[in-house]
């Protein structure tokens, strides 16, 4: 493909609002787990648009399906029935074991809908000031309500007053949760990611998830599991909470559901499925035919190509190879941990390491660093063993050299 973009490439972006500390890279096109910049340099993509490009780039079955949909119908309105919504909802219900779906366009929108469901669940029970349990280091989005639920002071700084009605607790600590909610009749829900993504790839213990399910049943609270980043097959099951063998009452999804076409969804079980009535919630773009087709085709291709099994197997291979290549650094404590599940992997270093993003780019690899010291790997679920090996062959020496140059424990 010609590397030229259909628009001029500006070195800086004087007109785009300054909300991202961007790296000096402009991408032109992609194929599978590779992308090329406007100068023709190739990169391996271990970031997948931050856990979005489930099927990689230019997928040979997704692209023609989207082209067909674009020429047929991109957008209509939720004034009318949209058969593709019904098709995608039925599929998500089948995969999740839950019952009903609301569609929107982003992760924060899905989480906003979940928070509204929880509040209305409370109001319907006569609770006038409902409160929702949320977690340290959580990330749920950047709207005023979702940043209030987020457990990161940097995300909240400058945007007060925050939305009230949240009780914050540490992750994986059942006693702390019981203490924080004891005797509080206003609690209506517990809201958490099954694996915290932005917070540093922090998995929730399966025992803790099971304890939460039990507690929510006993107390008549909603268990709301944000699967925006860890869901849609990334961990080797459709949804990360399924490793604990439990069912949530509410599950926000987005990111990987549309393989890059903006989409969000809130899946609800019986306890939450009938809380909203017409007029309670909506979204102009939510559930539009193009986004729904992207979701339907993404899942169809994932099933046909066994991408859950691939995510599990490649995740194991990735983690084991990294553990072998960084064994000395793990032993010395310079690498504190390699964790995650499937193709959601975090490598926690003993020192801040944001500089690794640029260093990886220089060597032809896309990664991200989150929570200052955690290298995050969330590649497309189509990644092959040879591509994983090629990614590790770039990343492991970079990490070793970076640690040595920055005085981390030898
Ligand atoms: C767990 C989780 N929830 C919500 C969001 C917000 O999604 P969006 O950026 O699509 O609004 C993110 C984004 O990183 C996320 O990781």
Tab-separated table of C-alpha atoms and ligand atoms in Angstrom:
chain	number	residue	atom	x	y	z
A	1	UNK	CA	0.000	0.000	0.000
A	2	UNK	CA	1.105	3.578	-0.686
A	3	UNK	CA	2.314	5.118	2.580
A	4	UNK	CA	0.916	8.544	1.643
A	5	UNK	CA	-1.987	9.687	3.819
A	6	UNK	CA	-5.041	11.377	2.270
A	7	UNK	CA	-4.237	14.465	4.420
A	8	UNK	CA	-1.010	16.408	4.982
A	9	UNK	CA	1.171	15.189	7.870
A	10	UNK	CA	1.883	18.016	10.320
A	11	UNK	CA	4.895	17.704	12.591
A	12	UNK	CA	2.913	19.240	15.440
A	13	UNK	CA	-0.868	19.614	15.711
A	14	UNK	CA	-1.590	23.289	16.449
A	15	UNK	CA	-5.353	22.856	16.108
A	16	UNK	CA	-5.972	19.547	17.864
A	17	UNK	CA	-6.591	20.143	21.568
A	18	UNK	CA	-3.565	19.359	23.662
A	19	UNK	CA	-4.897	16.377	25.649
A	20	UNK	CA	-2.243	13.761	24.871
A	21	UNK	CA	1.513	13.705	25.295
A	22	UNK	CA	1.952	12.269	21.806
A	23	UNK	CA	4.970	10.355	20.582
A	24	UNK	CA	6.506	11.619	17.314
A	25	UNK	CA	4.906	9.007	15.084
A	26	UNK	CA	2.142	9.097	12.468
A	27	UNK	CA	0.869	5.736	11.230
A	28	UNK	CA	-0.251	5.194	7.675
A	29	UNK	CA	-1.584	1.638	7.388
A	30	UNK	CA	-1.481	-1.803	8.914
A	31	UNK	CA	-1.686	-5.499	8.160
A	32	UNK	CA	-2.287	-8.118	10.845
A	33	UNK	CA	-0.018	-7.315	13.819
A	34	UNK	CA	2.123	-4.860	11.832
A	35	UNK	CA	1.721	-1.157	11.122
A	36	UNK	CA	3.725	1.227	8.958
A	37	UNK	CA	4.431	4.893	9.553
A	38	UNK	CA	4.178	7.600	6.911
A	39	UNK	CA	7.888	7.163	6.114
A	40	UNK	CA	7.446	3.470	5.412
A	41	UNK	CA	9.014	2.149	8.644
A	42	UNK	CA	7.356	-1.025	9.991
A	43	UNK	CA	6.367	-1.678	13.610
A	44	UNK	CA	5.122	-4.736	15.474
A	45	UNK	CA	1.922	-3.830	17.290
A	46	UNK	CA	1.880	-5.107	20.885
A	47	UNK	CA	-0.621	-2.402	21.873
A	48	UNK	CA	-3.493	-2.985	19.446
A	49	UNK	CA	-4.805	0.568	19.873
A	50	UNK	CA	-4.926	-0.117	23.659
A	51	UNK	CA	-6.745	-3.446	23.578
A	52	UNK	CA	-9.039	-2.395	20.731
A	53	UNK	CA	-7.776	-4.025	17.507
A	54	UNK	CA	-8.972	-7.547	18.365
A	55	UNK	CA	-8.519	-8.744	14.777
A	56	UNK	CA	-5.384	-6.722	14.045
A	57	UNK	CA	-5.312	-4.435	11.033
A	58	UNK	CA	-6.945	-4.825	7.613
A	59	UNK	CA	-8.499	-8.188	8.513
A	60	UNK	CA	-9.435	-9.989	5.271
A	61	UNK	CA	-12.937	-10.888	6.465
A	62	UNK	CA	-13.764	-7.888	8.658
A	63	UNK	CA	-12.899	-5.219	6.081
A	64	UNK	CA	-15.183	-6.478	3.255
A	65	UNK	CA	-18.027	-6.924	5.756
A	66	UNK	CA	-17.628	-3.334	6.969
A	67	UNK	CA	-17.365	-2.077	3.382
A	68	UNK	CA	-20.601	-3.867	2.546
A	69	UNK	CA	-22.269	-2.359	5.620
A	70	UNK	CA	-21.043	1.160	4.838
A	71	UNK	CA	-22.531	0.993	1.366
A	72	UNK	CA	-25.779	-0.398	2.788
A	73	UNK	CA	-26.411	1.703	5.941
A	74	UNK	CA	-24.044	3.491	8.359
A	75	UNK	CA	-26.446	5.157	10.753
A	76	UNK	CA	-30.176	5.454	11.305
A	77	UNK	CA	-31.732	6.279	14.660
A	78	UNK	CA	-32.949	4.503	17.749
A	79	UNK	CA	-36.422	5.775	16.828
A	80	UNK	CA	-36.516	2.608	14.725
A	81	UNK	CA	-35.723	-1.066	15.155
A	82	UNK	CA	-32.150	-1.950	14.216
A	83	UNK	CA	-32.003	-5.697	13.479
A	84	UNK	CA	-28.210	-5.799	13.851
A	85	UNK	CA	-28.624	-4.573	17.460
A	86	UNK	CA	-30.837	-7.531	18.170
A	87	UNK	CA	-28.315	-9.871	16.540
A	88	UNK	CA	-25.368	-8.530	18.557
A	89	UNK	CA	-27.392	-8.398	21.781
A	90	UNK	CA	-28.471	-12.029	21.309
A	91	UNK	CA	-24.841	-13.056	20.787
A	92	UNK	CA	-23.619	-11.163	23.870
A	93	UNK	CA	-26.427	-12.694	25.924
A	94	UNK	CA	-25.398	-16.155	24.717
A	95	UNK	CA	-21.706	-15.593	25.500
A	96	UNK	CA	-22.259	-13.966	28.893
A	97	UNK	CA	-25.223	-15.909	30.267
A	98	UNK	CA	-26.855	-12.541	31.020
A	99	UNK	CA	-30.135	-11.246	29.553
A	100	UNK	CA	-30.258	-7.746	27.983
A	101	UNK	CA	-27.954	-5.202	26.352
A	102	UNK	CA	-27.858	-1.415	25.931
A	103	UNK	CA	-25.541	-0.108	23.189
A	104	UNK	CA	-23.454	3.059	23.209
A	105	UNK	CA	-20.147	4.110	21.640
A	106	UNK	CA	-17.327	4.168	24.224
A	107	UNK	CA	-16.168	2.665	27.480
A	108	UNK	CA	-16.989	5.663	29.615
A	109	UNK	CA	-20.467	5.775	28.132
A	110	UNK	CA	-20.973	2.115	29.020
A	111	UNK	CA	-19.809	2.864	32.563
A	112	UNK	CA	-22.057	5.928	32.833
A	113	UNK	CA	-24.986	3.682	31.946
A	114	UNK	CA	-23.891	1.203	34.622
A	115	UNK	CA	-23.695	3.965	37.248
A	116	UNK	CA	-27.160	5.207	36.261
A	117	UNK	CA	-28.501	1.654	36.492
A	118	UNK	CA	-27.071	1.343	40.011
A	119	UNK	CA	-28.530	4.644	41.167
A	120	UNK	CA	-31.960	3.890	39.740
A	121	UNK	CA	-31.819	0.387	41.237
A	122	UNK	CA	-31.421	2.178	44.576
A	123	UNK	CA	-34.116	4.775	43.951
A	124	UNK	CA	-36.554	2.039	42.903
A	125	UNK	CA	-35.930	0.476	46.331
A	126	UNK	CA	-36.536	3.792	48.106
A	127	UNK	CA	-32.845	4.653	48.633
A	128	UNK	CA	-32.623	8.403	47.972
A	129	UNK	CA	-28.836	8.778	48.225
A	130	UNK	CA	-27.423	5.598	46.691
A	131	UNK	CA	-23.730	4.806	47.162
A	132	UNK	CA	-21.493	2.631	45.000
A	133	UNK	CA	-18.345	0.803	46.128
A	134	UNK	CA	-15.323	1.551	43.900
A	135	UNK	CA	-11.612	0.730	44.092
A	136	UNK	CA	-8.141	2.188	44.557
A	137	UNK	CA	-6.279	2.367	41.217
A	138	UNK	CA	-9.490	1.762	39.225
A	139	UNK	CA	-9.984	3.438	35.853
A	140	UNK	CA	-13.498	3.830	34.482
A	141	UNK	CA	-13.245	6.798	32.087
A	142	UNK	CA	-12.958	10.565	31.932
A	143	UNK	CA	-16.510	11.910	32.151
A	144	UNK	CA	-17.283	13.652	35.434
A	145	UNK	CA	-19.050	10.609	36.916
A	146	UNK	CA	-16.584	8.001	35.649
A	147	UNK	CA	-13.525	10.015	36.698
A	148	UNK	CA	-15.134	10.317	40.136
A	149	UNK	CA	-15.373	6.511	40.237
A	150	UNK	CA	-11.759	6.262	39.029
A	151	UNK	CA	-9.138	5.717	41.751
A	152	UNK	CA	-6.423	8.003	40.405
A	153	UNK	CA	-5.876	11.516	41.796
A	154	UNK	CA	-4.151	12.648	38.564
A	155	UNK	CA	-7.250	11.836	36.498
A	156	UNK	CA	-9.416	13.789	38.955
A	157	UNK	CA	-7.138	16.816	39.506
A	158	UNK	CA	-8.719	20.062	38.327
A	159	UNK	CA	-12.204	18.656	37.811
A	160	UNK	CA	-13.803	19.010	41.213
A	161	UNK	CA	-16.323	18.978	42.660
A	162	UNK	CA	-16.415	15.264	42.041
A	163	UNK	CA	-19.646	13.313	41.824
A	164	UNK	CA	-20.611	12.054	45.276
A	165	UNK	CA	-21.942	8.652	46.209
A	166	UNK	CA	-18.790	6.540	45.936
A	167	UNK	CA	-17.113	4.527	48.701
A	168	UNK	CA	-13.507	3.639	47.868
A	169	UNK	CA	-11.788	0.462	49.073
A	170	UNK	CA	-8.533	-1.408	48.297
A	171	UNK	CA	-8.607	-4.290	45.812
A	172	UNK	CA	-8.720	-7.922	46.951
A	173	UNK	CA	-9.390	-7.058	50.624
A	174	UNK	CA	-12.748	-8.484	51.717
A	175	UNK	CA	-12.370	-7.243	55.297
A	176	UNK	CA	-11.781	-3.651	54.155
A	177	UNK	CA	-14.927	-3.822	52.031
A	178	UNK	CA	-17.024	-5.172	54.897
A	179	UNK	CA	-15.680	-2.494	57.230
A	180	UNK	CA	-16.288	0.339	54.739
A	181	UNK	CA	-19.901	-0.696	54.131
A	182	UNK	CA	-20.912	-2.010	57.563
A	183	UNK	CA	-24.325	-0.773	58.610
A	184	UNK	CA	-24.655	1.520	55.556
A	185	UNK	CA	-28.177	1.113	54.144
A	186	UNK	CA	-27.398	3.279	51.090
A	187	UNK	CA	-25.000	0.905	49.334
A	188	UNK	CA	-26.490	-0.291	46.027
A	189	UNK	CA	-23.594	-1.731	44.025
A	190	UNK	CA	-19.969	-2.835	43.846
A	191	UNK	CA	-18.171	-1.650	40.690
A	192	UNK	CA	-14.761	-2.962	39.600
A	193	UNK	CA	-12.604	-4.115	36.690
A	194	UNK	CA	-11.905	-7.857	36.617
A	195	UNK	CA	-8.314	-6.919	35.760
A	196	UNK	CA	-7.408	-3.282	36.358
A	197	UNK	CA	-5.888	-2.014	33.111
A	198	UNK	CA	-4.760	1.609	33.458
A	199	UNK	CA	-4.016	1.013	37.150
A	200	UNK	CA	-1.133	-1.307	36.233
A	201	UNK	CA	-2.609	-4.633	35.026
A	202	UNK	CA	-3.803	-5.726	38.479
A	203	UNK	CA	-5.926	-8.899	38.423
A	204	UNK	CA	-8.728	-9.383	40.928
A	205	UNK	CA	-8.343	-12.663	42.859
A	206	UNK	CA	-10.920	-15.237	41.761
A	207	UNK	CA	-11.739	-15.912	45.430
A	208	UNK	CA	-12.376	-12.217	45.962
A	209	UNK	CA	-14.735	-12.115	42.961
A	210	UNK	CA	-16.617	-15.111	44.341
A	211	UNK	CA	-16.825	-13.445	47.759
A	212	UNK	CA	-18.167	-10.290	46.090
A	213	UNK	CA	-20.850	-12.293	44.297
A	214	UNK	CA	-21.934	-13.839	47.607
A	215	UNK	CA	-21.910	-10.502	49.431
A	216	UNK	CA	-23.905	-8.755	46.668
A	217	UNK	CA	-26.498	-11.561	46.799
A	218	UNK	CA	-26.770	-11.369	50.588
A	219	UNK	CA	-27.041	-7.572	50.609
A	220	UNK	CA	-29.123	-7.171	47.432
A	221	UNK	CA	-26.408	-5.057	45.756
A	222	UNK	CA	-25.568	-5.070	42.054
A	223	UNK	CA	-22.220	-6.611	41.117
A	224	UNK	CA	-20.983	-4.465	38.205
A	225	UNK	CA	-17.830	-5.657	36.438
A	226	UNK	CA	-16.129	-3.256	34.019
A	227	UNK	CA	-14.817	-5.498	31.220
A	228	UNK	CA	-14.076	-2.598	28.866
A	229	UNK	CA	-10.378	-3.506	28.645
A	230	UNK	CA	-10.112	-7.103	29.893
A	231	UNK	CA	-13.246	-8.464	28.168
A	232	UNK	CA	-13.972	-9.770	24.672
A	233	UNK	CA	-11.675	-12.771	24.682
A	234	UNK	CA	-8.488	-11.017	25.742
A	235	UNK	CA	-7.842	-13.304	28.720
A	236	UNK	CA	-8.749	-16.544	26.907
A	237	UNK	CA	-12.379	-16.521	28.031
A	238	UNK	CA	-15.010	-14.220	26.591
A	239	UNK	CA	-15.074	-12.210	29.809
A	240	UNK	CA	-12.368	-12.133	32.479
A	241	UNK	CA	-14.783	-12.694	35.391
A	242	UNK	CA	-15.657	-16.084	33.851
A	243	UNK	CA	-12.360	-17.398	35.292
A	244	UNK	CA	-14.091	-17.113	38.688
A	245	UNK	CA	-17.202	-18.949	37.452
A	246	UNK	CA	-19.517	-16.134	38.535
A	247	UNK	CA	-22.091	-13.944	36.784
A	248	UNK	CA	-22.177	-10.165	37.261
A	249	UNK	CA	-25.429	-8.204	37.293
A	250	UNK	CA	-24.026	-5.471	35.035
A	251	UNK	CA	-21.084	-5.661	32.611
A	252	UNK	CA	-19.852	-2.638	30.605
A	253	UNK	CA	-17.956	-3.500	27.394
A	254	UNK	CA	-16.283	-1.432	24.659
A	255	UNK	CA	-12.747	-1.422	23.159
A	256	UNK	CA	-12.242	-4.858	21.529
A	257	UNK	CA	-15.933	-5.453	20.800
A	258	UNK	CA	-15.784	-3.632	17.444
A	259	UNK	CA	-12.147	-4.272	16.418
A	260	UNK	CA	-11.617	-0.519	16.092
A	261	UNK	CA	-15.072	0.737	15.154
A	262	UNK	CA	-16.306	2.811	18.149
A	263	UNK	CA	-18.758	0.760	20.189
A	264	UNK	CA	-19.824	0.279	23.791
A	265	UNK	CA	-22.358	-1.959	25.482
A	266	UNK	CA	-23.814	-2.589	28.901
A	267	UNK	CA	-24.880	-6.175	29.419
A	268	UNK	CA	-27.349	-6.756	32.268
A	269	UNK	CA	-28.521	-9.826	34.103
A	270	UNK	CA	-32.060	-10.362	35.440
A	271	UNK	CA	-31.565	-8.076	38.457
A	272	UNK	CA	-30.634	-5.083	36.287
A	273	UNK	CA	-32.261	-5.776	32.916
A	274	UNK	CA	-35.572	-4.018	33.619
A	275	UNK	CA	-34.374	-0.971	35.566
A	276	UNK	CA	-34.379	1.386	32.568
A	277	UNK	CA	-37.631	2.271	30.823
A	278	UNK	CA	-38.061	4.433	27.678
A	279	UNK	CA	-36.787	7.932	28.417
A	280	UNK	CA	-34.318	6.895	31.149
A	281	UNK	CA	-31.277	6.576	28.909
A	282	UNK	CA	-30.130	6.884	25.318
A	283	UNK	CA	-27.312	7.624	22.880
A	284	UNK	CA	-27.566	9.025	19.341
A	285	UNK	CA	-24.781	6.888	17.898
A	286	UNK	CA	-25.330	3.954	20.249
A	287	UNK	CA	-26.122	0.740	18.411
A	288	UNK	CA	-25.815	2.173	14.916
A	289	UNK	CA	-25.723	-0.343	12.066
A	290	UNK	CA	-22.004	0.095	11.286
A	291	UNK	CA	-20.924	-0.429	14.914
A	292	UNK	CA	-23.289	-3.380	15.308
A	293	UNK	CA	-21.984	-5.035	12.153
A	294	UNK	CA	-18.430	-4.581	13.478
A	295	UNK	CA	-19.439	-6.324	16.713
A	296	UNK	CA	-21.284	-9.154	14.984
A	297	UNK	CA	-18.424	-9.809	12.546
A	298	UNK	CA	-15.729	-9.512	15.224
A	299	UNK	CA	-17.381	-12.215	17.321
A	300	UNK	CA	-18.113	-14.380	14.264
A	301	UNK	CA	-14.452	-14.282	13.205
A	302	UNK	CA	-13.240	-14.856	16.777
A	303	UNK	CA	-15.388	-17.977	17.003
A	304	UNK	CA	-14.488	-19.287	13.558
A	305	UNK	CA	-10.751	-18.771	14.080
A	306	UNK	CA	-10.577	-19.992	17.683
A	307	UNK	CA	-9.193	-16.682	18.944
A	308	UNK	CA	-10.014	-17.380	22.606
A	309	UNK	CA	-7.735	-20.402	22.517
A	310	UNK	CA	-5.141	-18.375	20.653
A	311	UNK	CA	-5.289	-15.597	23.275
A	312	UNK	CA	-4.792	-18.142	26.061
A	313	UNK	CA	-1.965	-20.006	24.293
A	314	UNK	CA	-0.152	-16.893	23.025
A	315	UNK	CA	-0.576	-15.230	26.413
A	316	UNK	CA	1.113	-18.215	28.068
A	317	UNK	CA	3.868	-18.214	25.472
A	318	UNK	CA	4.408	-14.453	25.820
A	319	UNK	CA	4.556	-14.589	29.627
A	320	UNK	CA	6.827	-17.639	29.766
A	321	UNK	CA	9.214	-16.190	27.189
A	322	UNK	CA	9.371	-12.895	29.070
A	323	UNK	CA	9.972	-14.717	32.353
A	324	UNK	CA	12.838	-16.626	30.775
A	325	UNK	CA	14.384	-13.563	29.110
A	326	UNK	CA	14.049	-11.431	32.249
A	327	UNK	CA	14.846	-14.167	34.783
A	328	UNK	CA	17.870	-12.366	36.232
A	329	UNK	CA	15.981	-9.095	36.554
A	330	UNK	CA	13.063	-10.901	38.235
A	331	UNK	CA	15.464	-12.560	40.663
A	332	UNK	CA	17.154	-9.257	41.551
A	333	UNK	CA	13.878	-7.368	41.956
A	334	UNK	CA	14.612	-4.933	39.086
A	335	UNK	CA	11.544	-6.493	37.430
A	336	UNK	CA	9.039	-6.738	40.264
A	337	UNK	CA	6.435	-8.867	38.531
A	338	UNK	CA	5.140	-10.193	35.217
A	339	UNK	CA	1.393	-10.637	35.570
A	340	UNK	CA	-1.966	-10.658	33.850
A	341	UNK	CA	-3.999	-13.232	31.979
A	342	UNK	CA	-3.974	-14.263	28.337
A	343	UNK	CA	-3.002	-11.334	26.126
A	344	UNK	CA	-3.289	-8.711	28.862
A	345	UNK	CA	0.201	-8.652	30.313
A	346	UNK	CA	1.931	-6.230	32.661
A	347	UNK	CA	5.670	-6.133	33.369
A	348	UNK	CA	6.221	-4.088	36.521
A	349	UNK	CA	9.673	-2.548	36.849
A	350	UNK	CA	11.203	-1.257	40.080
A	351	UNK	CA	11.639	2.196	38.497
A	352	UNK	CA	9.438	4.517	36.394
A	353	UNK	CA	9.818	3.534	32.750
A	354	UNK	CA	7.646	5.736	30.489
A	355	UNK	CA	10.776	6.360	28.387
A	356	UNK	CA	10.509	2.775	27.159
A	357	UNK	CA	7.631	3.714	24.847
A	358	UNK	CA	9.920	5.876	22.691
A	359	UNK	CA	12.797	3.398	22.929
A	360	UNK	CA	10.491	0.620	21.726
A	361	UNK	CA	9.288	2.806	18.831
A	362	UNK	CA	12.886	3.375	17.777
A	363	UNK	CA	13.269	-0.418	17.560
A	364	UNK	CA	9.964	-0.905	15.708
A	365	UNK	CA	7.599	-1.974	18.507
A	366	UNK	CA	4.393	-0.394	19.842
A	367	UNK	CA	3.828	-0.821	23.604
A	368	UNK	CA	2.471	1.342	26.404
A	369	UNK	CA	3.563	2.103	29.947
A	370	UNK	CA	0.852	2.556	32.530
A	371	UNK	CA	0.889	3.436	36.234
A	372	UNK	CA	4.385	4.884	35.567
A	373	UNK	CA	6.306	1.625	35.911
A	374	UNK	CA	4.244	-1.098	34.209
A	375	UNK	CA	4.896	-2.063	30.586
A	376	UNK	CA	1.509	-3.096	29.209
A	377	UNK	CA	1.139	-5.569	26.343
A	378	UNK	CA	-2.322	-5.977	24.800
A	379	UNK	CA	-1.681	-7.117	21.206
A	380	UNK	CA	-4.342	-8.221	18.706
A	381	UNK	CA	-5.794	-11.649	19.537
A	382	UNK	CA	-4.614	-12.966	16.150
A	383	UNK	CA	-0.950	-12.681	17.185
A	384	UNK	CA	1.214	-15.701	16.239
A	385	UNK	CA	4.029	-17.397	18.204
A	386	UNK	CA	6.589	-16.045	15.715
A	387	UNK	CA	5.252	-12.508	16.240
A	388	UNK	CA	5.330	-12.928	20.029
A	389	UNK	CA	8.943	-14.096	19.743
A	390	UNK	CA	9.786	-11.090	17.576
A	391	UNK	CA	8.141	-8.734	20.109
A	392	UNK	CA	10.082	-10.270	23.014
A	393	UNK	CA	13.304	-10.160	21.001
A	394	UNK	CA	12.926	-6.366	20.841
A	395	UNK	CA	11.427	-5.751	24.285
A	396	UNK	CA	13.524	-7.919	26.618
A	397	UNK	CA	16.923	-6.380	25.711
A	398	UNK	CA	15.353	-2.908	25.881
A	399	UNK	CA	14.145	-3.575	29.422
A	400	UNK	CA	17.459	-5.130	30.466
A	401	UNK	CA	19.454	-2.186	29.075
A	402	UNK	CA	17.042	0.373	30.535
A	403	UNK	CA	17.286	-1.148	34.001
A	404	UNK	CA	21.075	-1.380	33.827
A	405	UNK	CA	21.414	2.225	32.601
A	406	UNK	CA	19.095	3.578	35.290
A	407	UNK	CA	20.647	1.915	38.299
A	408	UNK	CA	17.891	-0.580	39.106
A	409	UNK	CA	19.029	-3.474	41.353
A	410	UNK	CA	21.478	-5.575	39.322
B	1	LIG	C1	-11.509	-0.532	32.297
B	1	LIG	C2	-11.833	0.684	31.494
B	1	LIG	N1	-13.042	1.263	31.617
B	1	LIG	C3	-13.368	2.336	30.907
B	1	LIG	C4	-12.490	2.919	30.022
B	1	LIG	C5	-12.892	4.139	29.244
B	1	LIG	O1	-13.097	3.792	27.918
B	1	LIG	P1	-13.194	4.935	26.786
B	1	LIG	O2	-11.818	5.508	26.647
B	1	LIG	O3	-13.651	4.187	25.569
B	1	LIG	O4	-14.180	5.922	27.254
B	1	LIG	C6	-11.220	2.357	29.858
B	1	LIG	C7	-10.254	2.965	28.930
B	1	LIG	O5	-9.075	2.730	28.988
B	1	LIG	C8	-10.883	1.219	30.613
B	1	LIG	O6	-9.683	0.639	30.497
